[in-house]
mmCIF file of C-alpha atoms and ligand atoms in Angstrom:
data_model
loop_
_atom_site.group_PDB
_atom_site.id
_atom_site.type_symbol
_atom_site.label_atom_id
_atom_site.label_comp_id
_atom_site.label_asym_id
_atom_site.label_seq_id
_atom_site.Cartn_x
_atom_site.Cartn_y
_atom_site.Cartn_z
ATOM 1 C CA UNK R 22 20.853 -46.305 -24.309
ATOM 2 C CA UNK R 23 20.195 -47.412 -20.425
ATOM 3 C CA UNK R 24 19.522 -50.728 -19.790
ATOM 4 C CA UNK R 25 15.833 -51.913 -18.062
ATOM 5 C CA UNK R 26 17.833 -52.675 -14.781
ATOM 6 C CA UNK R 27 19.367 -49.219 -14.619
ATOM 7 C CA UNK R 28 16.165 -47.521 -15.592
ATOM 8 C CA UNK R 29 14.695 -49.195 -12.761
ATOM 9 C CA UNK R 30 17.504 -48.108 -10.016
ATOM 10 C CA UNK R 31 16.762 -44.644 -11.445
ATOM 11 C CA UNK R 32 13.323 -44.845 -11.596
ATOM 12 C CA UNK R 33 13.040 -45.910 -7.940
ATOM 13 C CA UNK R 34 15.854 -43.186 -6.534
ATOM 14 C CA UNK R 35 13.832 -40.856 -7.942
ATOM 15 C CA UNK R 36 10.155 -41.776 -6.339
ATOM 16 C CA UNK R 37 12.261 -41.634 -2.859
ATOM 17 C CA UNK R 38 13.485 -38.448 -3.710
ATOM 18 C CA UNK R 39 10.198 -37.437 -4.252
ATOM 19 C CA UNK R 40 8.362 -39.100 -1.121
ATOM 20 C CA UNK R 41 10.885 -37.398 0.946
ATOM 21 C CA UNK R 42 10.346 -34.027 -0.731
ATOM 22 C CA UNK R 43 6.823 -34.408 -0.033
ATOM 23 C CA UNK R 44 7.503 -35.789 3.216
ATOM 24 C CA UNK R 45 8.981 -32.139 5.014
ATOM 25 C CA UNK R 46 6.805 -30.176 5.959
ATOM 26 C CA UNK R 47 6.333 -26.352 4.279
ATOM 27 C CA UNK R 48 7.735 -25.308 7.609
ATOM 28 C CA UNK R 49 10.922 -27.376 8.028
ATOM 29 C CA UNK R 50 11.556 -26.829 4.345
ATOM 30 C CA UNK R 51 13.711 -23.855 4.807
ATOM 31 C CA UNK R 52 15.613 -24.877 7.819
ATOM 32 C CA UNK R 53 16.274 -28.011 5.678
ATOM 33 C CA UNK R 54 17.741 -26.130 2.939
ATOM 34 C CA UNK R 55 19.489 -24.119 5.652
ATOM 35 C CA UNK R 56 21.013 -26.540 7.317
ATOM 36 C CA UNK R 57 22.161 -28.047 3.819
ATOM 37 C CA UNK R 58 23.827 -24.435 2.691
ATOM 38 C CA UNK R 59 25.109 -23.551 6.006
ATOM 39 C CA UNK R 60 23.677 -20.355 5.358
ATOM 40 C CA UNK R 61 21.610 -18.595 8.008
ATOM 41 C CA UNK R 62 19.143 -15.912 7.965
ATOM 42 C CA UNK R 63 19.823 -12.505 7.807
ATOM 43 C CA UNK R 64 16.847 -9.784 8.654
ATOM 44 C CA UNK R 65 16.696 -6.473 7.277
ATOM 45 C CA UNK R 66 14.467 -3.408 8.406
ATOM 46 C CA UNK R 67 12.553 -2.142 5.477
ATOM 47 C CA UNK R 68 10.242 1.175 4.896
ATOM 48 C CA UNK R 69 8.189 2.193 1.759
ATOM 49 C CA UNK R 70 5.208 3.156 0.898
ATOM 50 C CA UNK R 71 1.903 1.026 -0.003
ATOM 51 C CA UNK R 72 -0.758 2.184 -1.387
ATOM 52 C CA UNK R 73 0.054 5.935 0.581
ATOM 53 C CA UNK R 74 0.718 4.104 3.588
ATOM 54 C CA UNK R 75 4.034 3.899 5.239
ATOM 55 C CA UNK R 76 5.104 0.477 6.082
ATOM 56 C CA UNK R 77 8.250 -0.587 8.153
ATOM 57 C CA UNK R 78 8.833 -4.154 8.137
ATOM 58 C CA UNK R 79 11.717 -6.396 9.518
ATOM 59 C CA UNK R 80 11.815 -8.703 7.168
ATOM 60 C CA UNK R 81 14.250 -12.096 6.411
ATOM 61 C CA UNK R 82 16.391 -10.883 3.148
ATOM 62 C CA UNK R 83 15.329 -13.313 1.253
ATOM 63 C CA UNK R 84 11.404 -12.628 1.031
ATOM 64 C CA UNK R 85 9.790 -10.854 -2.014
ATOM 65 C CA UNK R 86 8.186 -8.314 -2.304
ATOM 66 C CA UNK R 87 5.237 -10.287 -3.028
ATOM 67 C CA UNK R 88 5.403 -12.318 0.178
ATOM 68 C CA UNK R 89 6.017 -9.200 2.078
ATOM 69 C CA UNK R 90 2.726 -8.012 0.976
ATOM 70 C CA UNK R 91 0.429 -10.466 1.387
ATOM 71 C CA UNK R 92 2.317 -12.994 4.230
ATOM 72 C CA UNK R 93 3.350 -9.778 5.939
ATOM 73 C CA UNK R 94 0.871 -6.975 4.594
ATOM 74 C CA UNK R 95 -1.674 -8.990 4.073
ATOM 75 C CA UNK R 96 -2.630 -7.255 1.052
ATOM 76 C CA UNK R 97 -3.737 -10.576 -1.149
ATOM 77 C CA UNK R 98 -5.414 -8.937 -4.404
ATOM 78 C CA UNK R 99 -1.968 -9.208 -5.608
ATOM 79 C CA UNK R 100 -1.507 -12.744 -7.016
ATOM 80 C CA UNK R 101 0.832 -15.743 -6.378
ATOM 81 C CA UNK R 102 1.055 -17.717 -9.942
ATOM 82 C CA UNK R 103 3.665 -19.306 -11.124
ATOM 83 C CA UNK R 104 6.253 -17.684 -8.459
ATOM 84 C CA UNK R 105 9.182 -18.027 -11.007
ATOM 85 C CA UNK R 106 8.190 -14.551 -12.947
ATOM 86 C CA UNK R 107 6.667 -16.211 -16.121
ATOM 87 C CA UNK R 108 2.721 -15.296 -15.401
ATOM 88 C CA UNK R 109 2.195 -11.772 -14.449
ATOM 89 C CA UNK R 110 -0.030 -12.269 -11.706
ATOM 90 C CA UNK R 111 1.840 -10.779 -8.919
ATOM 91 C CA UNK R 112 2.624 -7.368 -11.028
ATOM 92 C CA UNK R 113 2.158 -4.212 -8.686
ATOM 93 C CA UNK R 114 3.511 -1.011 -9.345
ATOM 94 C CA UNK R 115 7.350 0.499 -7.702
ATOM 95 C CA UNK R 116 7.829 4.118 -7.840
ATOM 96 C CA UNK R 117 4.789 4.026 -11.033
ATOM 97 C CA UNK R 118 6.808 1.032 -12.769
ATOM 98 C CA UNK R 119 5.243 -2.526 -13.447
ATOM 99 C CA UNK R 120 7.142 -5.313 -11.903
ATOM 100 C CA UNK R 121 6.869 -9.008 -11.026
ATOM 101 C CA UNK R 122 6.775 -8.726 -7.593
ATOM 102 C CA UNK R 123 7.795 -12.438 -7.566
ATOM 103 C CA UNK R 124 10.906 -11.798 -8.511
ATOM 104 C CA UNK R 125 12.205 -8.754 -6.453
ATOM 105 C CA UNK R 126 13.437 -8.904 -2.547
ATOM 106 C CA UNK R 127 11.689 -6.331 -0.514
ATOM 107 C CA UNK R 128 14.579 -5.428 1.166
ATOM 108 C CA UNK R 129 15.942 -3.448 -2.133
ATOM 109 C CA UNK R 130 12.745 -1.243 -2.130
ATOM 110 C CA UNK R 131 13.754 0.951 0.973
ATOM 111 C CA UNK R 132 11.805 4.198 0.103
ATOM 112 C CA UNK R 133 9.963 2.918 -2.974
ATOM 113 C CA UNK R 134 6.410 3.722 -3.488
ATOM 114 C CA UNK R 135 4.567 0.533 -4.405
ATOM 115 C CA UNK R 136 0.747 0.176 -5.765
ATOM 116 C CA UNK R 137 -1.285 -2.553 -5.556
ATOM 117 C CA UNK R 138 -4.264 -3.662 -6.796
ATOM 118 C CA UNK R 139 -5.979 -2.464 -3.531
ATOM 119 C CA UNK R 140 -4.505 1.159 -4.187
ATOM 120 C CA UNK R 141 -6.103 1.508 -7.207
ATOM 121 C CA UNK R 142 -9.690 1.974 -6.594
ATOM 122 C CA UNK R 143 -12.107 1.078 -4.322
ATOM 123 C CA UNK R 144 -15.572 -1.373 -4.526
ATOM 124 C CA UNK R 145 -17.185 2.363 -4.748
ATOM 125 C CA UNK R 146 -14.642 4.169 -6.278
ATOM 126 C CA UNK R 147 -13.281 1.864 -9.397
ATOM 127 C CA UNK R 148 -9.931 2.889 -11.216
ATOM 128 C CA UNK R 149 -11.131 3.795 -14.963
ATOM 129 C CA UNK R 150 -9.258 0.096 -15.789
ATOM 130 C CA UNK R 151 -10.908 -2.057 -12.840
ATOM 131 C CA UNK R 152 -13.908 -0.339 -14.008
ATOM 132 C CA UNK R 153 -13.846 -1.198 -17.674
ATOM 133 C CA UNK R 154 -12.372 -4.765 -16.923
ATOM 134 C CA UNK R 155 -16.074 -4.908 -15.214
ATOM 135 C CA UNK R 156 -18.015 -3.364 -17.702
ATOM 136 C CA UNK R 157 -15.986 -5.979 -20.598
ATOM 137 C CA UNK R 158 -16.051 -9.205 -18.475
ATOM 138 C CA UNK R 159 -12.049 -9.193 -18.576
ATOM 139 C CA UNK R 160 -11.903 -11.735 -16.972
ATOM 140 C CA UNK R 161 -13.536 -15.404 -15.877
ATOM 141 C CA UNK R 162 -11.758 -17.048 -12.299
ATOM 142 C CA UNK R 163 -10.260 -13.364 -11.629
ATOM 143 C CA UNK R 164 -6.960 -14.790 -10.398
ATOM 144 C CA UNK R 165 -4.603 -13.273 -13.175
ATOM 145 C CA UNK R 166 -6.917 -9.782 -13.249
ATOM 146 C CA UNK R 167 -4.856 -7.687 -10.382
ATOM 147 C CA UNK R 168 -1.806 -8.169 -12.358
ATOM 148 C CA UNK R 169 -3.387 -7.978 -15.652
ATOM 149 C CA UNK R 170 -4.664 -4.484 -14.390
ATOM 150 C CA UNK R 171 -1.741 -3.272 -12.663
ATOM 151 C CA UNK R 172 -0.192 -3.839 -16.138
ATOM 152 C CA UNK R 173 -2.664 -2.958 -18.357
ATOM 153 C CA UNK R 174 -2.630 0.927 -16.099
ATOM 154 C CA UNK R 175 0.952 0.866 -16.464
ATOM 155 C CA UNK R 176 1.714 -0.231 -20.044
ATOM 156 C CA UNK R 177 -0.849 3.404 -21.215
ATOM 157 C CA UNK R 178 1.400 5.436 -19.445
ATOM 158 C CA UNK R 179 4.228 3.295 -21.070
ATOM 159 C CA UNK R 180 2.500 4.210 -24.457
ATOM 160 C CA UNK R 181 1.658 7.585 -23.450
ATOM 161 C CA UNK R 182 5.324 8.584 -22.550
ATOM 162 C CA UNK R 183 6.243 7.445 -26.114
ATOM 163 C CA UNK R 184 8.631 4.212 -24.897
ATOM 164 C CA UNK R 185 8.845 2.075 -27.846
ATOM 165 C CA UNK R 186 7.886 -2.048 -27.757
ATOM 166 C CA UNK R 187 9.234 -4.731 -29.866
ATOM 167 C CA UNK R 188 6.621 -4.116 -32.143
ATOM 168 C CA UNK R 189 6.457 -0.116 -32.798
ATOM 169 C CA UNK R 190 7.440 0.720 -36.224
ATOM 170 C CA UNK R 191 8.901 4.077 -35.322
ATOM 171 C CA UNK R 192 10.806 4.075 -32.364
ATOM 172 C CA UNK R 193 10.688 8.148 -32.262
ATOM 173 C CA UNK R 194 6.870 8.575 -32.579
ATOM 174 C CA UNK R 195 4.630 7.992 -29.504
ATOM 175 C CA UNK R 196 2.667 4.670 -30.527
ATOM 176 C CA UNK R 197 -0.751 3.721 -31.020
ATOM 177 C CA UNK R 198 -2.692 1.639 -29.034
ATOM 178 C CA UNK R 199 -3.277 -0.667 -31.866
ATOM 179 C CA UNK R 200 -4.005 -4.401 -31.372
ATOM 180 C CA UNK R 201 -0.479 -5.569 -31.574
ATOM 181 C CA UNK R 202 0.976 -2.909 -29.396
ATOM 182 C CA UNK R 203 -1.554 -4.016 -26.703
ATOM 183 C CA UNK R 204 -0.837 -7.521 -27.246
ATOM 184 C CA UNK R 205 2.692 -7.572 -27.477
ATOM 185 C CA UNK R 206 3.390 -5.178 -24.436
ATOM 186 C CA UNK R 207 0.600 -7.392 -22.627
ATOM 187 C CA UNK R 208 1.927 -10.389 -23.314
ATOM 188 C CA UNK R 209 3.788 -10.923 -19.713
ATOM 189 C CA UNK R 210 0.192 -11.369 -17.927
ATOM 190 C CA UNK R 211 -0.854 -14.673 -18.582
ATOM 191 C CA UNK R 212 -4.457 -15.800 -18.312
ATOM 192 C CA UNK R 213 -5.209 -19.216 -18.149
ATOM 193 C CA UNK R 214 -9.206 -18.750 -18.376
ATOM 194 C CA UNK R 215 -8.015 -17.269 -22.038
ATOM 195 C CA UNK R 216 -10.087 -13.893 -21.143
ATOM 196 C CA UNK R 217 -7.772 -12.120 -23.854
ATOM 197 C CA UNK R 218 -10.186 -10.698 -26.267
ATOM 198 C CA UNK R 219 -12.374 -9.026 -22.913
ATOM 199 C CA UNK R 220 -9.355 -7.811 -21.827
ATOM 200 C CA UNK R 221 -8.190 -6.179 -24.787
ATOM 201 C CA UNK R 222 -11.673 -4.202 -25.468
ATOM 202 C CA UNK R 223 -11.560 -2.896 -21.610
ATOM 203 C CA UNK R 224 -7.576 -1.811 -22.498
ATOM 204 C CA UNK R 225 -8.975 -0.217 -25.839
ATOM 205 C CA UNK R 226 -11.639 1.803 -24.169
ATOM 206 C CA UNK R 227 -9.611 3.061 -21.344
ATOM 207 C CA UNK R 228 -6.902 4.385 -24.086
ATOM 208 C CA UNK R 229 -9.582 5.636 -26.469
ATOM 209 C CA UNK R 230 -11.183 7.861 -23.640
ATOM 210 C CA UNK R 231 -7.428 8.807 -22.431
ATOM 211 C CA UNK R 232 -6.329 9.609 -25.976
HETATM 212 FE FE1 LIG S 316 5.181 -13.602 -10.323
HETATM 213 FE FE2 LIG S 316 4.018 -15.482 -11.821
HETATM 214 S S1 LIG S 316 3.814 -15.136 -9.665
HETATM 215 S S2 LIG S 316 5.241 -13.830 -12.474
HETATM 216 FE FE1 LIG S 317 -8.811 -16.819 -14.906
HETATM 217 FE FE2 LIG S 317 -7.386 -14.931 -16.161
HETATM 218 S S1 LIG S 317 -9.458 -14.837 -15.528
HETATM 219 S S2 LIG S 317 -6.670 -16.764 -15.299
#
């Protein structure tokens, strides 16, 4: 057990560490970090495809492909949450595929076609799932509901191609869109407003009319 006088040494190193932390700005943070790795950045060109239109970026290696579309794209329906891959909100679509787009570099999608939630419909022309999230009040703040539809679209075809979750019973049948399929193959989009039960009926009635 540490004694009070070495608490306090480590109690005090760490609000310095912290001052200083908060003390760099967002801008000199990565030079910072540079400068302490020695490593320096590399740029990459990039092409693919968003939301049918071709996109050629020069990007640094190390953004995502979330930061590449909304600092660089400027396509922000597609969520920053938790940035770590834990909350769903950034998921978009690669080549028809759900992915955290938090946690991929943009620079390995060279000829991908992505989807956001901006591709899916427009304000006059809703995607069957943004229009049934409406229609269901699927959501409350609306900050996890790009990625929760951008899932929700993707997990039916999931379903619909017969891919097995966790929870299917008979990994050689095409599943139902029962309750636990949807939650369980859901259960990567977070939402803190606790929307779940909306969401689920606007899920439900998109399967039930694609079924
Ligand atoms: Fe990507 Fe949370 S922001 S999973
Ligand atoms: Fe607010 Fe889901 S609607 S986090």
């Amino acid at each position: 057990m540490q004694t009070p006088c070495i608490l306090a040494v480590t109690r005090r190193e760490l609000l310095i560490g912290t001052a200083l932390s908060v003390a760099i700005p967002a801008s000199a943070a990565p030079s910072a970090a540079i400068a302490q790795t020695g490593v320096k950045s590399m740029n990459s060109k990039v092409s693919f495809d968003v939301n049918g239109v071709s996109q050629q970026l020069e990007l640094d290696n190390r953004t995502t492909l979330l930061d590449a579309l909304r600092e660089h794209l400027h396509l922000t329906g597609t969520k920053k949450g938790c940035d770590h891959g834990q909350c769903g909100a950034c998921t978009v679509l690669v080549d028809g595929r759900r992915i955290n787009s938090c946690l991929t570099l943009a620079v390995m999608h060279e000829g991908s076609q992505v989807t956001t939630i901006e591709g899916l419909g427009t304000p006059d022309n809703l995607h069957a799932m943004q229009a049934a999230f409406v229609k269901h009040d699927g959501y409350q703040c609306g900050y996890c509901t790009p990625g929760q539809i951008c899932s929700a679209v993707a997990m039916l075809g999931e379903i619909k191609a017969g891919i097995p979750s966790h929870v299917s019973a008979d990994l050689t049948a095409t599943p139902d869109v029962t309750a636990e399929e949807v939650r369980e193959r859901m259960s990567g989009n977070i939402c803190r407003c606790g929307a779940y039960s909306n969401i689920h009926d606007a899920i439900t009635e998109v399967a039930g009319r694609q079924a």
